[in-house]
Coordinates of C-alpha atoms in Angstrom, one line a residue:
M1 CA 6.9 -12.9 -1.9
N2 CA 4.4 -11.5 -4.3
I3 CA 0.6 -11.7 -4.0
G4 CA 0.3 -14.4 -6.7
E5 CA 2.8 -16.6 -4.9
A6 CA 1.0 -16.1 -1.6
L7 CA -2.5 -17.0 -3.0
H8 CA -1.0 -20.0 -4.8
L9 CA 0.5 -21.2 -1.5
L10 CA -2.9 -20.8 0.3
K11 CA -4.6 -22.9 -2.4
E12 CA -1.8 -25.5 -2.3
K13 CA -2.2 -25.8 1.5
G14 CA -6.0 -26.3 1.1
Y15 CA -7.2 -22.8 2.2
K16 CA -9.7 -20.6 0.4
T17 CA -8.4 -17.6 -1.5
T18 CA -11.1 -15.0 -0.6
H19 CA -11.3 -11.5 -1.8
K20 CA -10.8 -10.3 1.8
R21 CA -7.6 -12.3 2.2
E22 CA -6.3 -10.9 -1.1
E23 CA -7.1 -7.4 0.1
I24 CA -5.2 -8.0 3.4
L25 CA -2.2 -9.1 1.4
Q26 CA -2.4 -6.2 -1.1
F27 CA -2.6 -3.7 1.8
L28 CA 0.5 -5.2 3.5
K29 CA 2.4 -5.2 0.2
Q30 CA 1.6 -1.5 -0.2
Q31 CA 2.7 -0.7 3.3
N32 CA 6.2 -2.1 2.8
K33 CA 6.7 -2.1 6.6
Y34 CA 5.7 -4.0 9.7
T35 CA 1.9 -3.2 10.1
S36 CA -0.4 -3.7 13.1
V37 CA -3.7 -5.6 13.1
R38 CA -5.4 -2.3 13.9
E39 CA -3.9 -0.7 10.8
V40 CA -5.2 -3.5 8.7
I41 CA -8.7 -3.3 10.2
D42 CA -8.8 0.5 9.8
H43 CA -7.9 0.1 6.1
L44 CA -10.5 -2.7 5.4
K45 CA -13.4 -1.5 7.6
K46 CA -14.9 0.8 5.0
D47 CA -15.5 -2.2 2.7
Y48 CA -16.1 -4.7 5.5
P49 CA -17.8 -2.8 8.4
G50 CA -18.5 -5.9 10.5
L51 CA -14.9 -7.1 10.3
S52 CA -13.5 -8.2 13.7
Y53 CA -10.1 -8.0 15.2
E54 CA -10.1 -11.8 15.7
T55 CA -10.8 -12.4 12.0
I56 CA -7.9 -10.3 10.9
Y57 CA -5.6 -11.7 13.6
R58 CA -6.5 -15.3 12.7
N59 CA -5.7 -14.6 9.0
L60 CA -2.5 -12.9 9.8
A61 CA -1.5 -15.8 12.1
L62 CA -2.3 -18.3 9.3
F63 CA -0.3 -16.3 6.7
T64 CA 2.7 -16.2 9.2
E65 CA 2.4 -19.9 9.8
L66 CA 2.5 -20.6 6.0
G67 CA 5.6 -18.3 5.6
I68 CA 3.6 -15.6 3.6
L69 CA 4.2 -13.0 6.4
E70 CA 7.0 -12.2 8.8
E71 CA 6.1 -11.2 12.3
T72 CA 7.8 -9.0 14.9
E73 CA 6.8 -7.2 18.1
L74 CA 7.1 -3.4 18.4
D75 CA 5.9 -1.5 21.5
G76 CA 4.3 -4.7 22.9
E77 CA 2.2 -5.2 19.8
K78 CA 2.5 -7.9 17.1
R79 CA 3.1 -6.5 13.6
F80 CA 3.3 -8.2 10.2
Q81 CA 4.8 -7.6 6.8
L82 CA 4.8 -9.6 3.6
S83 CA 7.7 -12.0 3.6
C84 CA 10.8 -10.8 1.7
G85 CA 10.7 -14.1 -0.1
A86 CA 14.5 -14.0 -0.1
D87 CA 16.0 -17.3 -0.9
H88 CA 19.0 -16.5 1.3
H89 CA 19.5 -16.0 5.0
H90 CA 19.1 -12.3 6.1
H91 CA 17.9 -10.1 9.0
H92 CA 16.3 -6.7 9.3
L93 CA 16.8 -3.1 10.6
I94 CA 13.4 -1.9 11.8
C95 CA 12.4 1.8 12.3
L96 CA 10.7 2.2 15.7
E97 CA 8.8 5.2 14.5
C98 CA 7.2 4.0 11.2
G99 CA 8.0 0.2 11.1
K100 CA 9.9 0.4 7.8
T101 CA 12.4 -2.3 7.4
Q102 CA 15.8 -2.7 5.6
T103 CA 17.5 -6.0 4.9
I104 CA 20.8 -6.8 6.6
E105 CA 22.9 -9.4 4.7
D106 CA 25.4 -10.1 7.4
C107 CA 24.5 -12.5 10.2
P108 CA 25.9 -12.1 13.7
M109 CA 25.4 -15.8 14.4
I110 CA 28.5 -16.5 12.3
V111 CA 30.8 -15.3 15.1
M112 CA 28.9 -17.0 17.9
P113 CA 30.7 -20.0 19.2
E114 CA 28.9 -23.3 19.7
V115 CA 27.2 -23.7 23.0
D116 CA 27.9 -26.9 25.0
G117 CA 24.8 -28.9 25.8
F118 CA 22.6 -26.9 23.5
N119 CA 21.6 -27.6 19.9
I120 CA 20.7 -24.3 18.2
T121 CA 18.0 -24.9 15.6
G122 CA 17.2 -21.3 14.5
H123 CA 17.5 -17.7 15.4
K124 CA 15.9 -14.3 14.8
F125 CA 18.0 -11.1 14.8
E126 CA 16.6 -7.6 14.4
I127 CA 18.2 -4.2 14.9
Y128 CA 15.9 -1.3 16.0
G129 CA 16.4 2.4 15.5
V130 CA 15.0 5.4 13.7
C131 CA 15.2 5.7 9.9
D132 CA 16.4 8.9 8.2
A133 CA 12.8 9.8 7.1
C134 CA 11.6 9.8 10.8
R135 CA 14.6 11.6 12.3

């Protein structure tokens, strides 16, 4: 998803498209990896010195709810990245050192048999490791 699409979606859903929200999205796009709330705050605090953790977290949670961001947890901490915007089913390889992601086109759920007494409505599959740049 690009920034223009994200801002359009915010407006379409009745939310304000503030400069601060746009800066959060721009920063996440530049990172091209799963990024923590603390990293977002550290980047924005020079322009917004009174910015709180709660404000950033609420915005990131809203963006995730709207499908603008994808969320995962690394080292017990939620992290966010701009949604791939892929119009096809896919999963990610995630570097445990830097948070960089790589798309996996194959889905392991294809080989999973149906489970009696359980209606599967969705899934999330991530593979963790260390990328070549961090080794």
